CSV table of C-alpha atoms in Angstrom, one decimal:
chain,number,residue,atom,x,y,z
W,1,UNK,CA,35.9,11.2,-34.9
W,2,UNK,CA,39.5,11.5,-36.1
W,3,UNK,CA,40.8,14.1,-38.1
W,4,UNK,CA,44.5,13.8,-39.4
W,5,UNK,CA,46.3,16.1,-41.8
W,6,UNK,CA,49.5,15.7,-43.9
W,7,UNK,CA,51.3,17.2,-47.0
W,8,UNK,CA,52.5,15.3,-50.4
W,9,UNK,CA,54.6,17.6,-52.8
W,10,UNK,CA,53.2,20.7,-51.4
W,11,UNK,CA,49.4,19.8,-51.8
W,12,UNK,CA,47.3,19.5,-48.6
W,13,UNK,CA,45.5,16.3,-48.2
W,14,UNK,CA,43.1,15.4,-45.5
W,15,UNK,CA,42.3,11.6,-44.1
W,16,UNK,CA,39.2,11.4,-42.4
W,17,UNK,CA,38.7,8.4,-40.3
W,18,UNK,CA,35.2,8.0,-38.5
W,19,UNK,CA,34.4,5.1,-35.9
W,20,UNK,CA,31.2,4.2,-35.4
W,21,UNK,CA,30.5,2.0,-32.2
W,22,UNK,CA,27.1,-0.2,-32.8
W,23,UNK,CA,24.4,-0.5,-30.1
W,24,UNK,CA,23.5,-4.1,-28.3
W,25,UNK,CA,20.1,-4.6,-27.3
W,26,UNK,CA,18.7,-6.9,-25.5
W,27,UNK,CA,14.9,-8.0,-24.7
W,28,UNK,CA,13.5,-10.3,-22.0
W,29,UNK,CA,11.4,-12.7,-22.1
W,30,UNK,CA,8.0,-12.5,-20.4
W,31,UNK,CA,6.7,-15.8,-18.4
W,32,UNK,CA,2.8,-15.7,-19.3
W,33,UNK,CA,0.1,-12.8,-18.9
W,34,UNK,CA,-1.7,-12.0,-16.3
W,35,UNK,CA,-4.5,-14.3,-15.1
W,36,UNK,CA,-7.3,-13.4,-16.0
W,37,UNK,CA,-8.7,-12.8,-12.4
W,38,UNK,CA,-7.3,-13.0,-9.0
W,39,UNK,CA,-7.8,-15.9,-6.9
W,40,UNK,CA,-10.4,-15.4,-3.8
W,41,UNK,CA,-8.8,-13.6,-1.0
W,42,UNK,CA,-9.4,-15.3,2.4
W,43,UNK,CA,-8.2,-14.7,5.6
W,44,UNK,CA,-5.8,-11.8,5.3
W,45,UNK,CA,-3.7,-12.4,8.8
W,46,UNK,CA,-4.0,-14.8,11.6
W,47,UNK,CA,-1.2,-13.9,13.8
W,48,UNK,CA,-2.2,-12.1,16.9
W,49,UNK,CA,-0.9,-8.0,16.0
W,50,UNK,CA,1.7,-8.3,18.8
W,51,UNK,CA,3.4,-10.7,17.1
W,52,UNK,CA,3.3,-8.8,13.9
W,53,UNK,CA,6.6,-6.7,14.7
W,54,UNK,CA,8.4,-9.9,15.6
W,55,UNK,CA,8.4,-11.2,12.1
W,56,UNK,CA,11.9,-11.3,10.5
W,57,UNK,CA,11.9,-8.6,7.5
W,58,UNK,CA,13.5,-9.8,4.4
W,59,UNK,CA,17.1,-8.6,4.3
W,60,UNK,CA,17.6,-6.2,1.3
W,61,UNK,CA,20.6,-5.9,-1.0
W,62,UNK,CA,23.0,-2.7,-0.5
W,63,UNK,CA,26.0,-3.6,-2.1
W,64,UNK,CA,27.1,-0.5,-4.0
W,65,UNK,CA,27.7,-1.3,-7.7
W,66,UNK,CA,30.5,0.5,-9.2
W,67,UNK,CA,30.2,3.6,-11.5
W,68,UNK,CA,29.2,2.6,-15.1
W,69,UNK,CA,31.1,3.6,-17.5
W,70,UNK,CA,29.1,6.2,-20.7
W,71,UNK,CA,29.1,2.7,-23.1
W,72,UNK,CA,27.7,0.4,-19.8
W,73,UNK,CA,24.9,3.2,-19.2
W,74,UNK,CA,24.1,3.4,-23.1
W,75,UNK,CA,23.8,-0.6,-23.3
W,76,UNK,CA,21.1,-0.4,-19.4
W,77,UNK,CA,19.1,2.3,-21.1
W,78,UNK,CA,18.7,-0.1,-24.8
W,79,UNK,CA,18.1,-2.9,-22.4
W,80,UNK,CA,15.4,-1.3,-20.6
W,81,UNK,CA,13.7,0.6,-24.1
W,82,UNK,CA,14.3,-2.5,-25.8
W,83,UNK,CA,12.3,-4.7,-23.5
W,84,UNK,CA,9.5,-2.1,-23.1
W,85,UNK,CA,8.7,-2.4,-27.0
W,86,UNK,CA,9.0,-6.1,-26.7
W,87,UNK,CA,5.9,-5.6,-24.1
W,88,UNK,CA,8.3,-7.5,-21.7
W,89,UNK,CA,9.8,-6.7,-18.1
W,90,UNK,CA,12.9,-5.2,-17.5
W,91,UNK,CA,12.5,-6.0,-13.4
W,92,UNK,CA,14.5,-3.3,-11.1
W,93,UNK,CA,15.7,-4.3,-7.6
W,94,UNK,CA,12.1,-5.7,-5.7
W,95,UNK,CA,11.7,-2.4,-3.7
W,96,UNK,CA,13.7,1.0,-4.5
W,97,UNK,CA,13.4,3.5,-2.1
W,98,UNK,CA,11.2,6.7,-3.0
W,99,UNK,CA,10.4,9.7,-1.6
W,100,UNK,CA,7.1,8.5,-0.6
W,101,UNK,CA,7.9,5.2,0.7
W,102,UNK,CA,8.9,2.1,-2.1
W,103,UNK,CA,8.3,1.5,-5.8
W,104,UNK,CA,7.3,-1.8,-7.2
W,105,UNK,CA,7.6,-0.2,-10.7
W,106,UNK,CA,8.2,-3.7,-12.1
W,107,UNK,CA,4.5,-4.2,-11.4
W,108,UNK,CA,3.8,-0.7,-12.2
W,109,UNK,CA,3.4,0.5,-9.0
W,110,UNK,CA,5.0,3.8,-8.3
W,111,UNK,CA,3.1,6.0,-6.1
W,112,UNK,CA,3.0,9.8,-5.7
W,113,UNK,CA,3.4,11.6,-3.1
W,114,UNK,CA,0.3,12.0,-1.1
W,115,UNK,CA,-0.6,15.8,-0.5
W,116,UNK,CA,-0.1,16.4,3.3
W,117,UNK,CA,-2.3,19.2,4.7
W,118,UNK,CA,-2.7,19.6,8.5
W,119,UNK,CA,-6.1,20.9,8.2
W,120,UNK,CA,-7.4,18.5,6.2
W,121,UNK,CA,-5.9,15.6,8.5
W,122,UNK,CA,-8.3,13.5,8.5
W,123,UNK,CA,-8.8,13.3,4.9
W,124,UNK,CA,-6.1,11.9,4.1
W,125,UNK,CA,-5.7,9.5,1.1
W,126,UNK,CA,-3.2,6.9,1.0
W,127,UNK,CA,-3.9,4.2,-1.4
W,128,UNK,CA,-2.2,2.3,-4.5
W,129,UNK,CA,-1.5,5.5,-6.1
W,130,UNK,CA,-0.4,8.0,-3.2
W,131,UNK,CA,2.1,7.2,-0.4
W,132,UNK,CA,3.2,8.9,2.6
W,133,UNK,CA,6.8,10.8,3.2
W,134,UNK,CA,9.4,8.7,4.7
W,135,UNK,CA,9.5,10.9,7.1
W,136,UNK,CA,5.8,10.8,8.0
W,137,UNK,CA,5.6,10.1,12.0
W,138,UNK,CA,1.9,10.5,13.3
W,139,UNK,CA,1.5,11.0,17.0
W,140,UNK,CA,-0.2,8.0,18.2
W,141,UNK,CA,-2.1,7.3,21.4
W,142,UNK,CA,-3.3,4.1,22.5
W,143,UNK,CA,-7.4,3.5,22.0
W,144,UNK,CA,-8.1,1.7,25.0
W,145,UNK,CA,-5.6,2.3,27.9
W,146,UNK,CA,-5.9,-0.7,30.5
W,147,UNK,CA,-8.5,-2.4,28.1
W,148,UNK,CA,-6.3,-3.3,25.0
W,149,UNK,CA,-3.1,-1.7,25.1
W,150,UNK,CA,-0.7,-3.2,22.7
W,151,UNK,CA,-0.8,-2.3,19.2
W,152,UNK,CA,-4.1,-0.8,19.2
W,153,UNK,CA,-3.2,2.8,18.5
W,154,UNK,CA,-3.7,5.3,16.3
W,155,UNK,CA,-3.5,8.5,15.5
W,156,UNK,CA,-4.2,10.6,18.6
W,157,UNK,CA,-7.2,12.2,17.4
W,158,UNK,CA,-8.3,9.5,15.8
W,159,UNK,CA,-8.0,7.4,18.9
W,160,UNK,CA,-10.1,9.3,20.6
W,161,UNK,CA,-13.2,9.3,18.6
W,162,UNK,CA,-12.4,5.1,18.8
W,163,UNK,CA,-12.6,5.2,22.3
W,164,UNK,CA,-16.1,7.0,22.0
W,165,UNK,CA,-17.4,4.8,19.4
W,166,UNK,CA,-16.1,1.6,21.5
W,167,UNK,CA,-18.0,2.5,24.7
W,168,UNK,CA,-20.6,3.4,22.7
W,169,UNK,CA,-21.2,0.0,21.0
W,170,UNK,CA,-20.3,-1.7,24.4
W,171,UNK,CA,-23.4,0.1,25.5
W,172,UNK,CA,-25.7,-1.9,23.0
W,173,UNK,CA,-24.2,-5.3,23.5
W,174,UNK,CA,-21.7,-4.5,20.6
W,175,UNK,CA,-17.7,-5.3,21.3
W,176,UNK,CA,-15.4,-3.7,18.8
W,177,UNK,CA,-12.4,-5.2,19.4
W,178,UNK,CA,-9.1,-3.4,18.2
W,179,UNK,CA,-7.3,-5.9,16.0
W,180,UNK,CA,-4.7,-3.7,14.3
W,181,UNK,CA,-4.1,0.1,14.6
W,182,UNK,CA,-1.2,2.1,13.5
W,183,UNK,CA,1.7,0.3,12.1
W,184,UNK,CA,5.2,0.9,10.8
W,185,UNK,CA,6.1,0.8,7.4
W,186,UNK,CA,9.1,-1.9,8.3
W,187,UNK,CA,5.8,-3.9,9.5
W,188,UNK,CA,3.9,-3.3,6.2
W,189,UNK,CA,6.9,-4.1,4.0
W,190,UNK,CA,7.3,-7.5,5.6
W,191,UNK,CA,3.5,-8.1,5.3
W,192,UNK,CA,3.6,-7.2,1.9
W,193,UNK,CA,6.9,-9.2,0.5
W,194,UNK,CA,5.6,-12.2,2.6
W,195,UNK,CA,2.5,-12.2,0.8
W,196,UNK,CA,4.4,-11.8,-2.6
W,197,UNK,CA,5.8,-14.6,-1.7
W,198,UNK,CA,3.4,-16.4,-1.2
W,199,UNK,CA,2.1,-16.1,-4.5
W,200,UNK,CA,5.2,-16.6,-6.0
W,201,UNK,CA,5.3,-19.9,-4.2
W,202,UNK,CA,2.0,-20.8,-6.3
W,203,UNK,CA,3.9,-20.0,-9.4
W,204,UNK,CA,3.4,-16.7,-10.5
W,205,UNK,CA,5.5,-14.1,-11.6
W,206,UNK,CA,7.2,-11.9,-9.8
W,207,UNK,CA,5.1,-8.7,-11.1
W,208,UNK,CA,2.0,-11.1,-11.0
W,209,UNK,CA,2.6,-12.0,-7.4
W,210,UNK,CA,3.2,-7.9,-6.5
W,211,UNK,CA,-0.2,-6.8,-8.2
W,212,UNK,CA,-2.3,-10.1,-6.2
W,213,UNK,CA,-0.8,-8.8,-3.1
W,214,UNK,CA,-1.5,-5.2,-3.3
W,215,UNK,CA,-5.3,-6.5,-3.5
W,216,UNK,CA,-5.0,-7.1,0.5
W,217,UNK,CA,-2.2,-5.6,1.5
W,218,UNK,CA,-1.1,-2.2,0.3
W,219,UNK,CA,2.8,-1.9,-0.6
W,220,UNK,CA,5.2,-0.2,2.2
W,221,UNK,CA,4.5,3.7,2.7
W,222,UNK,CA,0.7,3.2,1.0
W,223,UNK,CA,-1.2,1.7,4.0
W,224,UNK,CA,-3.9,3.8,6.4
W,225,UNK,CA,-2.1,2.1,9.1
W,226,UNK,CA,0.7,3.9,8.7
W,227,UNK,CA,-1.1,7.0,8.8
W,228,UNK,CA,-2.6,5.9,12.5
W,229,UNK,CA,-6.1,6.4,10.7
W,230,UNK,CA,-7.6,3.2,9.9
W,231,UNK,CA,-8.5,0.3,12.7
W,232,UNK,CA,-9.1,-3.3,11.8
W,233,UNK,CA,-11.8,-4.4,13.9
W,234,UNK,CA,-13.1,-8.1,14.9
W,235,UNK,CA,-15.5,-9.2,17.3
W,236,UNK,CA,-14.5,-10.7,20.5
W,237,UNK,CA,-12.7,-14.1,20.8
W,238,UNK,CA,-11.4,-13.6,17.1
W,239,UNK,CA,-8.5,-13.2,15.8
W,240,UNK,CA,-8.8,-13.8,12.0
W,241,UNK,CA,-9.7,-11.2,9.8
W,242,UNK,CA,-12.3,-12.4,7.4
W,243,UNK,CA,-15.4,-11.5,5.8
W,244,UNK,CA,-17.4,-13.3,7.8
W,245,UNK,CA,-17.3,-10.6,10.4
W,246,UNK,CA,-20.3,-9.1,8.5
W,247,UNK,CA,-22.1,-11.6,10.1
W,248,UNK,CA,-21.4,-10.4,13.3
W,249,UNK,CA,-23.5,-7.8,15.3
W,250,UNK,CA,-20.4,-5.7,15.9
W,251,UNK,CA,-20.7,-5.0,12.1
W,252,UNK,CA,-24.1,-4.4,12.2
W,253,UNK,CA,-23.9,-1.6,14.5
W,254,UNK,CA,-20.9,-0.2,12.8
W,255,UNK,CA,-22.7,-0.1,9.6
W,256,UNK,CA,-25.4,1.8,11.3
W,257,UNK,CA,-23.5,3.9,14.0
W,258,UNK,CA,-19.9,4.5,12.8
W,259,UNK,CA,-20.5,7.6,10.8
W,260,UNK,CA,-21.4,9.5,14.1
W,261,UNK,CA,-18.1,9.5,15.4
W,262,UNK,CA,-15.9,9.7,12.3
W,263,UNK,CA,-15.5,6.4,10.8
W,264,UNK,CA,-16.4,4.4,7.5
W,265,UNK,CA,-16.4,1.3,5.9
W,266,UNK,CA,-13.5,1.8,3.9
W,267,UNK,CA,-13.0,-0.8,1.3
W,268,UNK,CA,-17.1,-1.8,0.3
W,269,UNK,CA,-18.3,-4.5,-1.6
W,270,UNK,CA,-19.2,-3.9,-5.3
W,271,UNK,CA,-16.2,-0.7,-5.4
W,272,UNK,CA,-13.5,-2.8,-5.9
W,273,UNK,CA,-12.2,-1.0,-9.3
W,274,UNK,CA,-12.5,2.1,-7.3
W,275,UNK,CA,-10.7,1.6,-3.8
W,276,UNK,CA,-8.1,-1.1,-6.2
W,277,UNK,CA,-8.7,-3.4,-2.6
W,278,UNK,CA,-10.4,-6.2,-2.3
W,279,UNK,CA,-14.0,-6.3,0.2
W,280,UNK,CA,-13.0,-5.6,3.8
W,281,UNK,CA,-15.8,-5.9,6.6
W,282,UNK,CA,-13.2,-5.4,9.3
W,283,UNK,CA,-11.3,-2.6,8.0
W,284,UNK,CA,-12.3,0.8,9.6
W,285,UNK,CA,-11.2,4.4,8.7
W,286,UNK,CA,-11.4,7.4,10.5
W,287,UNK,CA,-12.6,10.7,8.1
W,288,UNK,CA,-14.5,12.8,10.9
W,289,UNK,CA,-18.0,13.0,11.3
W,290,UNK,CA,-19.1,15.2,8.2
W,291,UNK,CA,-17.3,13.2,5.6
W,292,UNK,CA,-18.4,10.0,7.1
W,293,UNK,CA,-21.7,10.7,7.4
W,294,UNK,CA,-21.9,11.9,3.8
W,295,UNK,CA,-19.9,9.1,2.6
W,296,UNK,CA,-21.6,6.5,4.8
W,297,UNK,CA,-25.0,7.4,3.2
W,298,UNK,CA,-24.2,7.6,0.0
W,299,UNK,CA,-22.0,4.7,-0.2
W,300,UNK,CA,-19.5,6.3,-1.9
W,301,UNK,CA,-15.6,5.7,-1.2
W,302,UNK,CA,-13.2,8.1,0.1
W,303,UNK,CA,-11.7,8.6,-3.4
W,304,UNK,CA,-15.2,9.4,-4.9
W,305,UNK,CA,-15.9,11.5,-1.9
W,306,UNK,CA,-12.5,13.6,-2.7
W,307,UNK,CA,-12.6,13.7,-6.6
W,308,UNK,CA,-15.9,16.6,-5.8
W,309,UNK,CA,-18.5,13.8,-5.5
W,310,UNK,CA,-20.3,15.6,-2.5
């Protein structure tokens, strides 16, 4: 606003001149809905888990853009308000780096931070919803030493009660080979992305493609294998991680024995709107004994077992 003041024979006189900028919007156009259901999940992975860290991660963008001006960060904030009442997607770079690992908000996936408390180690939960710090480092031992050393670790605690369970099992005729044990978050990401992209190779959408992946593979920072407390286990001579390993009598005894030294059948059958995961026969979690034995019988999953379900 613009306020000028002059005089004409002695008589004040005011001129009032106002501008009024308008505001742009603009609103994106959405590709389709979401299917209706997801397709079937097969085999999750079939490399071997040493080559797993060998994988190229995606290269992601850093270039710095420049400061935006008041008007440029009035016209982002209608874009972005505009496209949300339009029911459309305003999409955000593909991962942007949170506190608690990365945010696919996009696909509305923005975890919290997961509450860390020593005592309560191995309870844990890290899921869709929760991630770890960035600066989350477990201290990792390997399960077997001299029997399956590379990348078959976990956390150190949680190793341990493995190595008991494993010799256990081997004692009834039962191997539980160590598939895939702690892993690093730049591991995870790449699993993740590549699996986006897979889907976005089949044609989906970009936020499509992020919520089918998160089905079988958690997003970066959201993963038990971060945490070094979950083991993917297959029976010997495998290497594929599928749900045929229920067949198996390494499941079997699992199913029947893996409560008594900590562990539980993390993502079950028939709780998929629960756990937000897709059935996993090979996928292992360590909870300690009490927890898994309550958990185990009842056939709850960890999130019922730490909303007071007990």
């Amino acid at each position: 606003m613009l306020f000028m003041k002059s005089r004409t024979k002695g008589t004040a006189a005011a001129l009032l001149v106002i501008v009024i900028s308008g505001g742009v919007f603009y609103a994106a156009s959405s590709k389709g809905k979401l299917p209706r259901s997801a397709p079937p999940v097969t085999s999750a992975v079939t490399l071997p888990p040493e080559l797993w860290d060998a994988a190229k991660t995606k290269t992601e963008k850093t270039a710095a853009a420049p400061a935006a001006s008041k008007t440029e960060a009035a016209k982002s904030e209608n874009t972005k308000t505009a496209a949300a009442t339009a029911g459309t997607t305003a999409k955000p770079e593909s991962t942007t780096a949170k506190s608690g690992g990365y945010s696919y908000s996009y696909a509305n996936i923005q975890p919290a931070i997961a509450a860390m408390n020593e005592a309560q180690w191995n309870l844990l939960l890290v899921n869709r919803d929760f991630a770890l710090p960035q600066s989350y480092a477990p201290e990792t031992a390997v399960c077997l030493p001299g029997v399956y050393p590379e990348n078959r670790e976990m956390e150190k605690r949680a190793a341990a009660a493995y190595r008991k369970m494993y010799y256990a099992a081997l004692k009834d005729g039962a191997e539980l080979v160590p598939y895939s044990g702690y892993r690093r978050t730049s591991t995870q990401k790449s699993n993740f992305e590549n699996r986006i992209a897979s889907y976005r190779a089949q044609g989906y959408s970009e936020a499509e493609s992020v919520n089918l992946a998160a089905q079988s593979i958690l997003p970066p920072g959201c993963s038990e294998h971060e945490a070094g407390l979950a083991m993917d286990i297959v029976k010997p001579g495998s290497w594929e991680l599928s749900e045929a390993f229920e067949n198996s009598k390494e499941f079997q005894w699992l199913k029947k024995n893996a409560a008594d030294y900590g562990f539980i059948l993390r993502y079950p059958r028939g709780k998929e709107s629960v756990t937000k995961i897709s059935y996993e026969p090979w996928h292992w979690r360590y909870v300690g004994e009490e927890a898994a034995k309550v958990i185990m019988a009842s056939g709850m999953t960890l999130e019922e077992y730490l909303n007071g379900n007990r």
